[in-house]
Tab-separated table of C-alpha atoms in Angstrom:
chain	number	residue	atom	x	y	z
A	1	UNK	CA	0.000	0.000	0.000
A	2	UNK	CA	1.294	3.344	-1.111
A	3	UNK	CA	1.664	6.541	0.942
A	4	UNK	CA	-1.210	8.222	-0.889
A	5	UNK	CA	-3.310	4.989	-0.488
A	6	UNK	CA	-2.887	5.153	3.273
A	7	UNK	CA	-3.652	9.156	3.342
A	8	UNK	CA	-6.935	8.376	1.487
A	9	UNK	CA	-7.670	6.057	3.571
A	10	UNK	CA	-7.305	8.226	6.408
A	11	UNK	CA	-9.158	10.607	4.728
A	12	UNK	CA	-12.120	8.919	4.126
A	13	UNK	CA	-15.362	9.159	6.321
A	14	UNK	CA	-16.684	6.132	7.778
A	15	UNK	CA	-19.174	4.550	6.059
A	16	UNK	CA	-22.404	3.481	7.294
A	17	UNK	CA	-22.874	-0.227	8.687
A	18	UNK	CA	-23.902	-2.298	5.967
A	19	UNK	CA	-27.396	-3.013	5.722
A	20	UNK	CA	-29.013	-6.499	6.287
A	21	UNK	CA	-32.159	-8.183	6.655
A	22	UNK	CA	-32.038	-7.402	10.502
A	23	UNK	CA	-30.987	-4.119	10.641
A	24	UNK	CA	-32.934	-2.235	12.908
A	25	UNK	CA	-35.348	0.077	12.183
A	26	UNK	CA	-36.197	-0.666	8.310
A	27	UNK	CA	-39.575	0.387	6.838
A	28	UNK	CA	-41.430	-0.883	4.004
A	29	UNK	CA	-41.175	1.716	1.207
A	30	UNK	CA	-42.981	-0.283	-1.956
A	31	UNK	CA	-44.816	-3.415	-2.178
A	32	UNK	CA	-46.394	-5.739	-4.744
A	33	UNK	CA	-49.042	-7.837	-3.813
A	34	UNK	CA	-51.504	-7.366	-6.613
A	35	UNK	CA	-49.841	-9.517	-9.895
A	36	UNK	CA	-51.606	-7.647	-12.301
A	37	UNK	CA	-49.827	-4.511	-11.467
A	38	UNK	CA	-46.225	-3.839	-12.824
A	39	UNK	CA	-43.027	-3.209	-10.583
A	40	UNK	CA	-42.309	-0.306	-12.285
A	41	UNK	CA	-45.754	1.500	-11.329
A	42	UNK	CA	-45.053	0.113	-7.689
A	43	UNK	CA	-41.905	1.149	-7.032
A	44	UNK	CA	-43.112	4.367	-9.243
A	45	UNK	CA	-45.855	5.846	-6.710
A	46	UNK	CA	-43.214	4.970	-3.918
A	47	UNK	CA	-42.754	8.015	-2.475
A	48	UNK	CA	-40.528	6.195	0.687
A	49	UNK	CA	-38.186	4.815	-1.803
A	50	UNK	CA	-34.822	5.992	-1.970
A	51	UNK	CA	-33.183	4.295	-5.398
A	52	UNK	CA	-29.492	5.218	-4.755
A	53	UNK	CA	-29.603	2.804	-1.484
A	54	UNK	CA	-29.900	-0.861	-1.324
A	55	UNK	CA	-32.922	-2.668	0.201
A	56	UNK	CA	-33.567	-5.590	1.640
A	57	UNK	CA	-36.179	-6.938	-0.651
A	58	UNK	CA	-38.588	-9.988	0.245
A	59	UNK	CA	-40.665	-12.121	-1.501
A	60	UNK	CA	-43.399	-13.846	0.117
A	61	UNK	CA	-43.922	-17.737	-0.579
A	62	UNK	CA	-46.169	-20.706	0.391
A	63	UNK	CA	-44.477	-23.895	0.056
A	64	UNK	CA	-45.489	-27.496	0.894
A	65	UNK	CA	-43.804	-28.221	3.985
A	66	UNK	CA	-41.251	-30.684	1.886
A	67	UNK	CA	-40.467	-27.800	-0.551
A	68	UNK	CA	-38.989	-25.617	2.121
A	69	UNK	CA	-35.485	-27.591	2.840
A	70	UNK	CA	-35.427	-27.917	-1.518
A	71	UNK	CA	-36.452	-24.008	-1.717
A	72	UNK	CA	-33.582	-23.389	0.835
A	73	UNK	CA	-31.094	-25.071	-0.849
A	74	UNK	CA	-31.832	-23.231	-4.204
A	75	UNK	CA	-32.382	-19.910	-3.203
A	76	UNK	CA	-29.227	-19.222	-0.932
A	77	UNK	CA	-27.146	-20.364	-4.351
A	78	UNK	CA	-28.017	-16.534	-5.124
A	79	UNK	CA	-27.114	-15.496	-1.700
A	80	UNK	CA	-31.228	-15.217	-0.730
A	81	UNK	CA	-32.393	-16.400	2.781
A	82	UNK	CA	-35.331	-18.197	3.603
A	83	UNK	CA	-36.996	-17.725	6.858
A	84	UNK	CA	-39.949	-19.167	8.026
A	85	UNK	CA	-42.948	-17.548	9.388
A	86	UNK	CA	-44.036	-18.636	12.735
A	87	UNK	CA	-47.316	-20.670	13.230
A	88	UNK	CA	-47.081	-22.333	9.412
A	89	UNK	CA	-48.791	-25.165	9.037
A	90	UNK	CA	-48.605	-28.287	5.984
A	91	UNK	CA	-48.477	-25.580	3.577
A	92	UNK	CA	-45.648	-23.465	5.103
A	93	UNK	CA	-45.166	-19.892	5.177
A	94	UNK	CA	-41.737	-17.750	4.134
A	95	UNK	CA	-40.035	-14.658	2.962
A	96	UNK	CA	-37.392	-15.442	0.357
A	97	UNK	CA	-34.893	-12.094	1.643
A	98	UNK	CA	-32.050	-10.244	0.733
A	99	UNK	CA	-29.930	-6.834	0.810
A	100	UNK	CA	-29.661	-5.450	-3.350
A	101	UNK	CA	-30.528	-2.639	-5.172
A	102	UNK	CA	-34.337	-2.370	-6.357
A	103	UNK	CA	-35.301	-1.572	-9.522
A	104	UNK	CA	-38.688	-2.682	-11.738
A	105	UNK	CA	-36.505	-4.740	-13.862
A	106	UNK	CA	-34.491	-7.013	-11.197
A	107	UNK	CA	-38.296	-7.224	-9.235
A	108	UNK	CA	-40.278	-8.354	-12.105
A	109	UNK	CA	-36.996	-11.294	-12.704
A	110	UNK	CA	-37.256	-12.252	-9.426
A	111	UNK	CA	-41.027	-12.037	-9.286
A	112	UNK	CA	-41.084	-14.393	-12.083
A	113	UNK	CA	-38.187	-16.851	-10.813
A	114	UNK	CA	-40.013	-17.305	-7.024
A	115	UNK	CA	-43.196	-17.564	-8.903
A	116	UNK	CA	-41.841	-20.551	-10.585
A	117	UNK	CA	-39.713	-21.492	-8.062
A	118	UNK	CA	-42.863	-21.917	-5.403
A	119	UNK	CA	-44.848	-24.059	-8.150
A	120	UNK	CA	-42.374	-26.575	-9.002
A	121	UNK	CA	-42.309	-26.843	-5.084
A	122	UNK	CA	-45.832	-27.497	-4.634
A	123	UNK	CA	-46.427	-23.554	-3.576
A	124	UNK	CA	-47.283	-20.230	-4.547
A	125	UNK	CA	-45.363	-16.634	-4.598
A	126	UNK	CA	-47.935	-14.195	-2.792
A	127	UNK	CA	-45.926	-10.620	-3.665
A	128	UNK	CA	-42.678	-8.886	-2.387
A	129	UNK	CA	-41.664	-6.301	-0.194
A	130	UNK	CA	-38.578	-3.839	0.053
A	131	UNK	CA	-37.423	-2.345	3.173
A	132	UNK	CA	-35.195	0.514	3.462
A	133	UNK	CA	-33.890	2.942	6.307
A	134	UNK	CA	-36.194	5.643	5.842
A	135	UNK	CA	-34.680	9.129	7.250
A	136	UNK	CA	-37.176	12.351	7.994
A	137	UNK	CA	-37.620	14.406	5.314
């Protein structure tokens, strides 16, 4: 490392802590729940959403209770978490989550991929979510 690397580096502000699915105090600032709408108009009337900043975004699944481990497996090859909801039953509960940036083209892919992800698993993909700090404005 060079001089003028180490002065930069000195230089430099902190950065913020990065940002994961359990950071505290996240907000939801666009959801789609309602397939016949497109992400782009979602994340459009978002008026919460901040698209320079990552999100933790989370889709919402019902698998068969076999599907989960199989769902698990698959998902966190793309670095995505599965967590289940308390109180699921046969038909099992989850959110499919992790930190990226959002935009309507990376939401409708991965709309489409847990969508067909949750029926070759016996499920169904209800929507998604993305949660962001949200500062006063």
């Amino acid at each position: 490392m060079s001089l003028l690397d180490r002065v930069r580096d000195l230089l430099r502000k902190p950065s913020e802590p990065p940002l994961t699915p359990d950071t505290p105090g996240l907000e939801v600032v666009a959801e789609a729940f309602d397939l016949a709408e497109a992400d782009s108009a979602v994340l459009a009337r978002s008026h919460l959403w901040d698209k320079g900043k990552p999100a933790v975004l989370g889709h919402h699944l019902t698998l068969s209770s076999v599907g989960v481990a199989e769902a698990a497996r698959i998902l966190a090859q793309d670095g995505w978490e599965l967590r289940t909801v308390p109180g699921s039953g046969e038909i099992v509960s989850v959110h499919a989550v992790r930190v990226q940036k959002v935009d309507a083209l990376h939401c409708a892919q991965e709309r489409a991929r847990m969508a067909g992800l949750a029926q070759r698993l016996g499920g169904d993909s209800r929507g998604w979510d993305a949660l962001q700090a949200v500062c006063s404005r």
